Tab-separated table of C-alpha atoms in Angstrom:
chain	number	residue	atom	x	y	z
A	1	MET	CA	5.416	-36.320	3.528
A	2	PRO	CA	2.994	-35.572	6.400
A	3	ALA	CA	3.676	-32.247	8.130
A	4	ILE	CA	4.757	-33.820	11.431
A	5	GLU	CA	7.212	-36.176	9.728
A	6	GLU	CA	8.622	-33.316	7.659
A	7	LEU	CA	9.302	-31.166	10.732
A	8	ILE	CA	10.956	-34.111	12.527
A	9	THR	CA	13.175	-34.632	9.473
A	10	GLU	CA	14.124	-30.951	9.268
A	11	PHE	CA	14.935	-30.696	12.997
A	12	GLY	CA	16.948	-33.899	12.670
A	13	ARG	CA	19.195	-32.303	10.029
A	14	LEU	CA	20.545	-29.817	12.580
A	15	PRO	CA	23.898	-30.685	14.154
A	16	GLY	CA	23.671	-32.526	17.473
A	17	ILE	CA	19.944	-33.170	17.090
A	18	GLY	CA	19.107	-36.813	16.581
A	19	ARG	CA	15.778	-38.275	15.609
A	20	LYS	CA	14.558	-38.667	19.202
A	21	THR	CA	15.300	-35.045	20.044
A	22	ALA	CA	13.712	-33.944	16.753
A	23	GLN	CA	10.549	-35.843	17.701
A	24	ARG	CA	10.550	-34.321	21.170
A	25	LEU	CA	10.872	-30.783	19.789
A	26	THR	CA	8.166	-31.375	17.187
A	27	TYR	CA	5.640	-32.748	19.659
A	28	TYR	CA	6.532	-30.022	22.143
A	29	LEU	CA	5.597	-27.376	19.572
A	30	LEU	CA	2.491	-29.307	18.551
A	31	LYS	CA	1.281	-29.758	22.064
A	32	ASN	CA	2.235	-26.462	23.577
A	33	SER	CA	1.994	-23.771	21.042
A	34	PRO	CA	1.503	-23.356	17.314
A	35	ALA	CA	2.235	-19.657	17.956
A	36	GLU	CA	5.716	-20.602	19.135
A	37	ALA	CA	6.255	-22.666	15.964
A	38	ARG	CA	5.282	-19.623	13.895
A	39	ARG	CA	7.587	-17.323	15.855
A	40	LEU	CA	10.509	-19.706	15.349
A	41	ALA	CA	9.627	-19.917	11.641
A	42	GLY	CA	9.584	-16.125	11.435
A	43	ALA	CA	12.977	-15.857	13.114
A	44	LEU	CA	14.416	-18.407	10.679
A	45	VAL	CA	13.087	-16.558	7.645
A	46	ARG	CA	14.363	-13.261	9.024
A	47	VAL	CA	17.849	-14.701	9.505
A	48	ALA	CA	17.826	-16.189	5.996
A	49	GLU	CA	16.707	-12.872	4.518
A	50	GLU	CA	18.454	-10.231	6.589
A	51	VAL	CA	21.767	-11.595	7.746
A	52	ARG	CA	24.705	-10.943	5.448
A	53	THR	CA	28.478	-11.019	5.634
A	54	CYS	CA	30.117	-7.720	6.593
A	55	GLY	CA	32.207	-6.497	3.647
A	56	ARG	CA	34.982	-5.344	5.961
A	57	CYS	CA	35.429	-7.981	8.656
A	58	ALA	CA	33.254	-10.878	7.373
A	59	ASN	CA	31.200	-10.871	10.582
A	60	LEU	CA	27.572	-12.013	10.161
A	61	SER	CA	25.135	-9.200	10.844
A	62	ASP	CA	21.897	-7.525	9.721
A	63	ARG	CA	24.025	-4.622	8.560
A	64	ASP	CA	26.949	-4.091	6.222
A	65	PRO	CA	29.253	-2.758	7.583
A	66	CYS	CA	28.418	-4.678	10.762
A	67	GLU	CA	27.721	-3.031	14.112
A	68	TYR	CA	31.381	-3.249	15.171
A	69	CYS	CA	32.900	-1.917	11.951
A	70	ALA	CA	30.305	0.878	11.915
A	71	ASP	CA	30.881	1.901	15.545
A	72	PRO	CA	33.005	5.088	15.578
A	73	ARG	CA	33.875	4.586	19.262
A	74	ARG	CA	35.842	1.414	18.569
A	75	SER	CA	39.580	1.641	18.070
A	76	THR	CA	40.768	1.002	14.514
A	77	GLU	CA	44.271	0.315	15.781
A	78	GLN	CA	43.470	-3.124	17.195
A	79	LEU	CA	42.254	-6.031	15.088
A	80	CYS	CA	41.176	-9.283	16.689
A	81	VAL	CA	41.319	-12.252	14.285
A	82	VAL	CA	38.806	-15.022	14.991
A	83	GLU	CA	37.906	-18.250	13.220
A	84	GLU	CA	34.164	-17.792	13.109
A	85	ALA	CA	31.640	-14.976	13.484
A	86	SER	CA	30.212	-16.805	16.499
A	87	ASP	CA	33.511	-16.256	18.347
A	88	ILE	CA	32.856	-12.500	18.268
A	89	ALA	CA	29.746	-12.904	20.406
A	90	ALA	CA	31.788	-14.758	23.042
A	91	ILE	CA	34.474	-12.052	23.092
A	92	GLU	CA	31.915	-9.243	23.222
A	93	LYS	CA	30.266	-10.886	26.211
A	94	SER	CA	33.544	-10.581	28.108
A	95	GLY	CA	33.059	-6.841	27.591
A	96	ASN	CA	36.676	-5.676	27.555
A	97	TYR	CA	37.778	-5.489	23.981
A	98	ARG	CA	37.103	-2.209	22.156
A	99	GLY	CA	38.888	-2.757	18.838
A	100	LEU	CA	37.690	-4.269	15.560
A	101	TYR	CA	37.428	-7.856	14.357
A	102	HIS	CA	38.378	-9.959	11.379
A	103	VAL	CA	36.690	-13.297	10.693
A	104	LEU	CA	38.762	-15.952	8.913
A	105	GLY	CA	35.775	-18.162	8.175
A	106	GLY	CA	37.487	-21.307	9.436
A	107	ARG	CA	40.886	-22.658	10.357
A	108	LEU	CA	43.670	-24.436	8.526
A	109	SER	CA	42.760	-28.093	8.325
A	110	PRO	CA	44.545	-30.036	5.576
A	111	LEU	CA	42.526	-33.184	6.327
A	112	ASP	CA	39.326	-31.285	5.495
A	113	GLY	CA	40.966	-29.695	2.466
A	114	ILE	CA	41.040	-26.235	4.064
A	115	GLY	CA	44.220	-24.382	3.176
A	116	PRO	CA	45.136	-20.663	3.349
A	117	GLU	CA	43.259	-19.900	0.119
A	118	GLN	CA	39.969	-21.041	1.717
A	119	LEU	CA	40.384	-18.523	4.523
A	120	ASN	CA	39.628	-14.811	4.481
A	121	VAL	CA	43.308	-13.862	4.658
A	122	SER	CA	44.114	-11.468	1.775
A	123	PRO	CA	41.588	-8.865	2.983
A	124	LEU	CA	43.206	-9.167	6.420
A	125	ILE	CA	46.592	-8.145	5.020
A	126	GLU	CA	44.924	-5.209	3.221
A	127	ARG	CA	43.390	-4.036	6.468
A	128	LEU	CA	46.641	-4.410	8.389
A	129	ARG	CA	48.346	-2.065	5.916
A	130	ALA	CA	45.794	0.638	6.754
A	131	GLY	CA	47.017	1.754	10.171
A	132	VAL	CA	46.493	-1.234	12.460
A	133	ARG	CA	48.969	-1.289	15.353
A	134	GLU	CA	48.139	-4.645	16.931
A	135	VAL	CA	46.727	-7.946	15.660
A	136	ILE	CA	45.324	-10.144	18.398
A	137	VAL	CA	45.231	-13.708	17.098
A	138	ALA	CA	42.228	-15.311	18.801
A	139	THR	CA	42.039	-18.644	16.995
A	140	ASN	CA	40.886	-21.607	19.069
A	141	PRO	CA	43.322	-23.358	21.419
A	142	SER	CA	43.118	-26.503	19.274
A	143	VAL	CA	45.686	-28.132	16.987
A	144	GLU	CA	44.139	-26.515	13.892
A	145	GLY	CA	43.734	-23.178	15.675
A	146	GLU	CA	47.402	-23.242	16.681
A	147	ALA	CA	48.474	-24.093	13.143
A	148	THR	CA	46.376	-21.207	11.850
A	149	ALA	CA	47.930	-18.845	14.410
A	150	THR	CA	51.429	-19.936	13.393
A	151	TYR	CA	50.578	-19.415	9.734
A	152	LEU	CA	49.193	-15.932	10.428
A	153	HIS	CA	52.267	-15.023	12.460
A	154	ARG	CA	54.560	-15.962	9.587
A	155	LEU	CA	52.409	-13.987	7.180
A	156	ILE	CA	52.047	-10.850	9.304
A	157	SER	CA	55.453	-10.578	10.955
A	158	PRO	CA	57.107	-9.029	7.838
A	159	LEU	CA	54.705	-6.063	8.100
A	160	GLU	CA	56.401	-3.238	9.948
A	161	GLY	CA	54.827	-1.519	12.928
A	162	VAL	CA	52.265	-4.266	13.594
A	163	ARG	CA	52.453	-5.982	16.957
A	164	ILE	CA	51.199	-9.580	16.919
A	165	THR	CA	49.750	-11.024	20.136
A	166	ARG	CA	47.694	-14.052	20.984
A	167	LEU	CA	45.309	-14.797	23.819
A	168	ALA	CA	46.865	-16.189	27.005
A	169	ARG	CA	46.725	-19.912	27.732
A	170	GLY	CA	46.191	-21.130	31.267
A	171	LEU	CA	43.679	-22.428	33.758
A	172	PRO	CA	40.102	-21.437	32.982
A	173	VAL	CA	38.621	-19.234	35.698
A	174	GLY	CA	36.349	-21.279	37.929
A	175	GLY	CA	38.112	-24.415	36.768
A	176	ASP	CA	39.737	-27.023	38.940
A	177	LEU	CA	43.486	-27.666	38.858
A	178	GLU	CA	42.857	-31.321	39.581
A	179	TYR	CA	40.827	-31.755	36.415
A	180	ALA	CA	42.921	-29.566	34.088
A	181	ASP	CA	44.795	-31.452	31.376
A	182	GLY	CA	48.585	-31.588	31.390
A	183	VAL	CA	49.061	-29.298	28.388
A	184	THR	CA	46.934	-26.586	29.988
A	185	ILE	CA	48.846	-26.857	33.265
A	186	ALA	CA	52.145	-26.674	31.368
A	187	GLU	CA	50.910	-23.540	29.578
A	188	ALA	CA	49.791	-22.058	32.900
A	189	PHE	CA	53.291	-22.618	34.338
A	190	ALA	CA	54.997	-21.192	31.257
A	191	GLY	CA	52.765	-18.106	31.331
A	192	ARG	CA	52.909	-17.564	35.113
A	193	ARG	CA	52.915	-13.947	36.263
A	194	ASP	CA	54.310	-12.076	39.252
A	195	MET	CA	51.814	-11.436	42.023
B	1	MET	CA	16.162	-7.264	18.282
B	2	PRO	CA	18.738	-8.158	15.603
B	3	ALA	CA	17.795	-11.200	13.502
B	4	ILE	CA	20.595	-13.407	14.840
B	5	GLU	CA	19.742	-12.626	18.464
B	6	GLU	CA	16.060	-13.279	17.807
B	7	LEU	CA	16.725	-16.722	16.336
B	8	ILE	CA	19.019	-17.628	19.246
B	9	THR	CA	16.251	-16.582	21.653
B	10	GLU	CA	13.603	-18.600	19.817
B	11	PHE	CA	15.758	-21.737	19.623
B	12	GLY	CA	16.554	-21.293	23.309
B	13	ARG	CA	12.861	-21.465	24.215
B	14	LEU	CA	12.683	-25.087	23.061
B	15	PRO	CA	12.942	-27.730	25.772
B	16	GLY	CA	16.432	-29.086	26.359
B	17	ILE	CA	18.057	-26.384	24.231
B	18	GLY	CA	20.154	-23.963	26.230
B	19	ARG	CA	21.651	-20.719	25.029
B	20	LYS	CA	24.911	-22.324	23.864
B	21	THR	CA	23.111	-24.912	21.763
B	22	ALA	CA	20.802	-22.215	20.412
B	23	GLN	CA	23.852	-20.203	19.327
B	24	ARG	CA	25.425	-23.248	17.745
B	25	LEU	CA	22.266	-24.037	15.751
B	26	THR	CA	21.871	-20.426	14.651
B	27	TYR	CA	25.438	-20.062	13.436
B	28	TYR	CA	25.255	-23.471	11.796
B	29	LEU	CA	22.293	-22.324	9.719
B	30	LEU	CA	23.945	-18.974	9.006
B	31	LYS	CA	27.181	-20.488	7.903
B	32	ASN	CA	25.961	-23.531	6.070
B	33	SER	CA	22.705	-22.842	4.455
B	34	PRO	CA	20.031	-20.157	4.407
B	35	ALA	CA	18.062	-22.631	2.268
B	36	GLU	CA	18.010	-25.048	5.191
B	37	ALA	CA	16.740	-22.276	7.491
B	38	ARG	CA	13.917	-21.611	5.030
B	39	ARG	CA	13.042	-25.295	4.758
B	40	LEU	CA	12.866	-25.602	8.541
B	41	ALA	CA	10.723	-22.447	8.651
B	42	GLY	CA	8.402	-23.942	6.048
B	43	ALA	CA	8.046	-27.171	7.993
B	44	LEU	CA	7.216	-25.206	11.149
B	45	VAL	CA	4.551	-23.141	9.411
B	46	ARG	CA	3.093	-26.269	7.828
B	47	VAL	CA	2.851	-27.979	11.212
B	48	ALA	CA	1.233	-24.907	12.767
B	49	GLU	CA	-1.281	-24.685	9.930
B	50	GLU	CA	-2.049	-28.267	9.026
B	51	VAL	CA	-1.794	-30.374	12.126
B	52	ARG	CA	-4.962	-30.759	14.129
B	53	THR	CA	-6.358	-33.013	16.834
B	54	CYS	CA	-8.254	-36.050	15.591
B	55	GLY	CA	-11.893	-35.763	16.687
B	56	ARG	CA	-12.062	-39.475	17.522
B	57	CYS	CA	-8.806	-40.440	19.221
B	58	ALA	CA	-7.139	-37.033	19.865
B	59	ASN	CA	-4.050	-38.057	17.897
B	60	LEU	CA	-2.212	-35.196	16.160
B	61	SER	CA	-2.370	-35.488	12.386
B	62	ASP	CA	-2.821	-33.590	9.120
B	63	ARG	CA	-6.189	-35.292	8.806
B	64	ASP	CA	-9.344	-35.568	10.887
B	65	PRO	CA	-10.084	-38.420	11.405
B	66	CYS	CA	-6.398	-39.297	11.630
B	67	GLU	CA	-4.705	-41.937	9.472
B	68	TYR	CA	-5.324	-44.672	12.055
B	69	CYS	CA	-8.979	-43.896	12.725
B	70	ALA	CA	-9.579	-43.604	8.969
B	71	ASP	CA	-7.853	-46.888	8.110
B	72	PRO	CA	-10.545	-49.539	7.417
B	73	ARG	CA	-8.002	-52.360	7.804
B	74	ARG	CA	-7.462	-51.626	11.486
B	75	SER	CA	-9.470	-53.530	14.048
B	76	THR	CA	-12.068	-51.464	15.906
B	77	GLU	CA	-12.197	-54.073	18.653
B	78	GLN	CA	-8.887	-53.071	20.238
B	79	LEU	CA	-8.178	-49.657	21.700
B	80	CYS	CA	-4.720	-48.711	22.904
B	81	VAL	CA	-4.741	-45.846	25.422
B	82	VAL	CA	-1.614	-43.681	25.447
B	83	GLU	CA	-0.629	-40.539	27.291
B	84	GLU	CA	0.551	-38.508	24.322
B	85	ALA	CA	0.221	-38.538	20.548
B	86	SER	CA	3.985	-39.018	20.315
B	87	ASP	CA	3.604	-42.432	21.998
B	88	ILE	CA	1.628	-43.620	18.963
B	89	ALA	CA	4.633	-43.148	16.690
B	90	ALA	CA	6.741	-45.345	18.991
B	91	ILE	CA	4.101	-48.092	19.032
B	92	GLU	CA	3.597	-47.937	15.264
B	93	LYS	CA	7.327	-48.330	14.772
B	94	SER	CA	7.158	-51.677	16.560
B	95	GLY	CA	4.796	-52.673	13.753
B	96	ASN	CA	2.653	-55.249	15.531
B	97	TYR	CA	-0.423	-53.465	16.744
B	98	ARG	CA	-3.333	-53.235	14.301
B	99	GLY	CA	-6.067	-51.740	16.468
B	100	LEU	CA	-7.023	-48.128	17.186
B	101	TYR	CA	-5.679	-45.569	19.638
B	102	HIS	CA	-6.940	-43.140	22.223
B	103	VAL	CA	-4.789	-40.239	23.430
B	104	LEU	CA	-5.335	-39.048	26.996
B	105	GLY	CA	-3.359	-35.849	26.511
B	106	GLY	CA	-1.339	-36.347	29.686
B	107	ARG	CA	-1.290	-38.346	32.885
B	108	LEU	CA	-2.681	-37.906	36.380
B	109	SER	CA	-0.323	-35.651	38.270
B	110	PRO	CA	-1.835	-33.930	41.302
B	111	LEU	CA	1.344	-31.924	41.913
B	112	ASP	CA	0.952	-30.309	38.473
B	113	GLY	CA	-2.767	-29.864	39.012
B	114	ILE	CA	-3.691	-32.527	36.458
B	115	GLY	CA	-6.706	-34.545	37.570
B	116	PRO	CA	-9.101	-36.808	35.652
B	117	GLU	CA	-11.054	-33.836	34.299
B	118	GLN	CA	-7.924	-32.537	32.494
B	119	LEU	CA	-7.584	-35.820	30.614
B	120	ASN	CA	-9.479	-36.969	27.539
B	121	VAL	CA	-11.407	-39.625	29.480
B	122	SER	CA	-15.157	-39.145	28.849
B	123	PRO	CA	-14.800	-39.665	25.082
B	124	LEU	CA	-12.855	-42.842	25.898
B	125	ILE	CA	-15.810	-44.260	27.823
B	126	GLU	CA	-18.111	-43.344	24.927
B	127	ARG	CA	-15.868	-45.217	22.503
B	128	LEU	CA	-15.643	-48.266	24.758
B	129	ARG	CA	-19.429	-48.552	24.756
B	130	ALA	CA	-19.378	-48.854	20.937
B	131	GLY	CA	-18.127	-52.390	20.521
B	132	VAL	CA	-14.563	-52.365	21.843
B	133	ARG	CA	-13.473	-55.761	23.168
B	134	GLU	CA	-10.081	-54.911	24.630
B	135	VAL	CA	-8.491	-51.801	26.095
B	136	ILE	CA	-4.700	-51.921	26.172
B	137	VAL	CA	-3.503	-49.418	28.761
B	138	ALA	CA	-0.149	-48.163	27.462
B	139	THR	CA	0.580	-45.358	29.891
B	140	ASN	CA	4.228	-44.828	30.784
B	141	PRO	CA	5.902	-47.124	33.352
B	142	SER	CA	6.316	-44.139	35.699
B	143	VAL	CA	4.604	-43.328	38.989
B	144	GLU	CA	2.124	-41.005	37.276
B	145	GLY	CA	1.596	-43.448	34.422
B	146	GLU	CA	0.839	-46.242	36.906
B	147	ALA	CA	-1.576	-44.013	38.824
B	148	THR	CA	-3.318	-43.176	35.546
B	149	ALA	CA	-3.522	-46.868	34.626
B	150	THR	CA	-5.025	-47.706	38.016
B	151	TYR	CA	-7.561	-44.908	37.637
B	152	LEU	CA	-8.533	-46.113	34.152
B	153	HIS	CA	-8.873	-49.675	35.390
B	154	ARG	CA	-11.284	-48.591	38.116
B	155	LEU	CA	-13.245	-46.566	35.600
B	156	ILE	CA	-13.431	-49.175	32.864
B	157	SER	CA	-13.823	-52.403	34.836
B	158	PRO	CA	-17.581	-51.871	35.435
B	159	LEU	CA	-18.150	-51.966	31.658
B	160	GLU	CA	-19.175	-55.458	30.625
B	161	GLY	CA	-17.420	-57.364	27.865
B	162	VAL	CA	-14.319	-55.147	27.823
B	163	ARG	CA	-11.035	-56.832	28.609
B	164	ILE	CA	-8.444	-54.521	30.177
B	165	THR	CA	-4.768	-55.283	29.640
B	166	ARG	CA	-1.570	-53.387	30.140
B	167	LEU	CA	1.844	-53.637	28.490
B	168	ALA	CA	4.248	-56.134	30.053
B	169	ARG	CA	7.015	-54.948	32.359
B	170	GLY	CA	10.413	-56.563	32.226
B	171	LEU	CA	13.945	-56.284	30.953
B	172	PRO	CA	14.263	-54.121	27.861
B	173	VAL	CA	15.501	-56.098	24.862
B	174	GLY	CA	19.185	-55.458	24.280
B	175	GLY	CA	19.482	-54.269	27.875
B	176	ASP	CA	21.875	-55.564	30.459
B	177	LEU	CA	20.668	-57.381	33.569
B	178	GLU	CA	23.564	-55.924	35.518
B	179	TYR	CA	22.385	-52.368	34.882
B	180	ALA	CA	18.646	-52.942	35.232
B	181	ASP	CA	17.056	-51.343	38.300
B	182	GLY	CA	15.622	-53.493	41.067
B	183	VAL	CA	11.988	-52.685	40.344
B	184	THR	CA	12.380	-53.731	36.702
B	185	ILE	CA	14.073	-56.985	37.717
B	186	ALA	CA	11.305	-57.682	40.235
B	187	GLU	CA	8.699	-57.083	37.502
B	188	ALA	CA	10.648	-59.377	35.160
B	189	PHE	CA	10.580	-62.134	37.783
B	190	ALA	CA	6.880	-61.640	38.506
B	191	GLY	CA	6.046	-61.734	34.793
B	192	ARG	CA	8.342	-64.649	33.897
B	193	ARG	CA	7.046	-67.030	31.244
B	194	ASP	CA	7.506	-70.709	30.453
B	195	MET	CA	10.109	-71.450	27.841
């Protein structure tokens, strides 16, 4: 396969990138900068070689244990459970949370054949037995995320001394009441707080 | 910079790919397949190393002369002038044209500081003097593309024995008259043909 066609094909395999976009990206790199193509190639190889799964929390990182598990300033009493490693980046950007994480590696989804045994759950229970005071369930506000949260609650609630919380539902900041869906508005009413 | 962050940054440099998409692509590759990341890296390196500009038509190709210039079955009497090498792929896909190409490497755009001297025009004139019977101006149907076509027409028309044509304007096949813009409809009327 000619080099140009091969790169178009490889770009086109990425999610959300169709053939037209793949062509655009390929010709952009060809026209503007072979150096940029090499830098992107280098970053890809580095990720393939260096990134591994943290043995404690299953976060993806250059290090094992990852930067959060290895950080002595973070509280070991709080554990935030997320579906994917990418969710950690979003939470860290908010800049408030100072506890540790646990990555499930997905969510319950019977239609896709993903049950509890496909998720990183047993190590979670092990960790909870080692002095964690609060589990913050931060699965996505989707049907599967809710089902996963319910499953985790049932699993964790027998453990004594562990508080189980989940992230608040409500109107997104900067959002518009007019365009919010009914379920979100209902959740915002149910979770209303005194001013 | 950690490997994950570096790949997000590099993806984010590509046109039309914002930080969110860059994150999504990075975590997709991390989660699904380091092998795919390596394959994409290989394709990028190959493009950076192997692809060059054809010395005759300025197409981008693994070969010089490119596959079209080197193909003895293609007519040397027709020359199709395009703005970018990527336009050639689109024309080839239509499968009708059997002549040669000439890539301008852009279009006239005074606001971006692109004048005639930034385009691959002198070699075009040289080629036209060597037995070409027809120049098909296939610049884009945009303001800049039209200006470029007009400029080329003025430049080429003094040459004797060279017919100058341009691609027809009209309704795109599969399009909807209702949603076509007024200029396109006007062009479709002006270029109407007997049935």
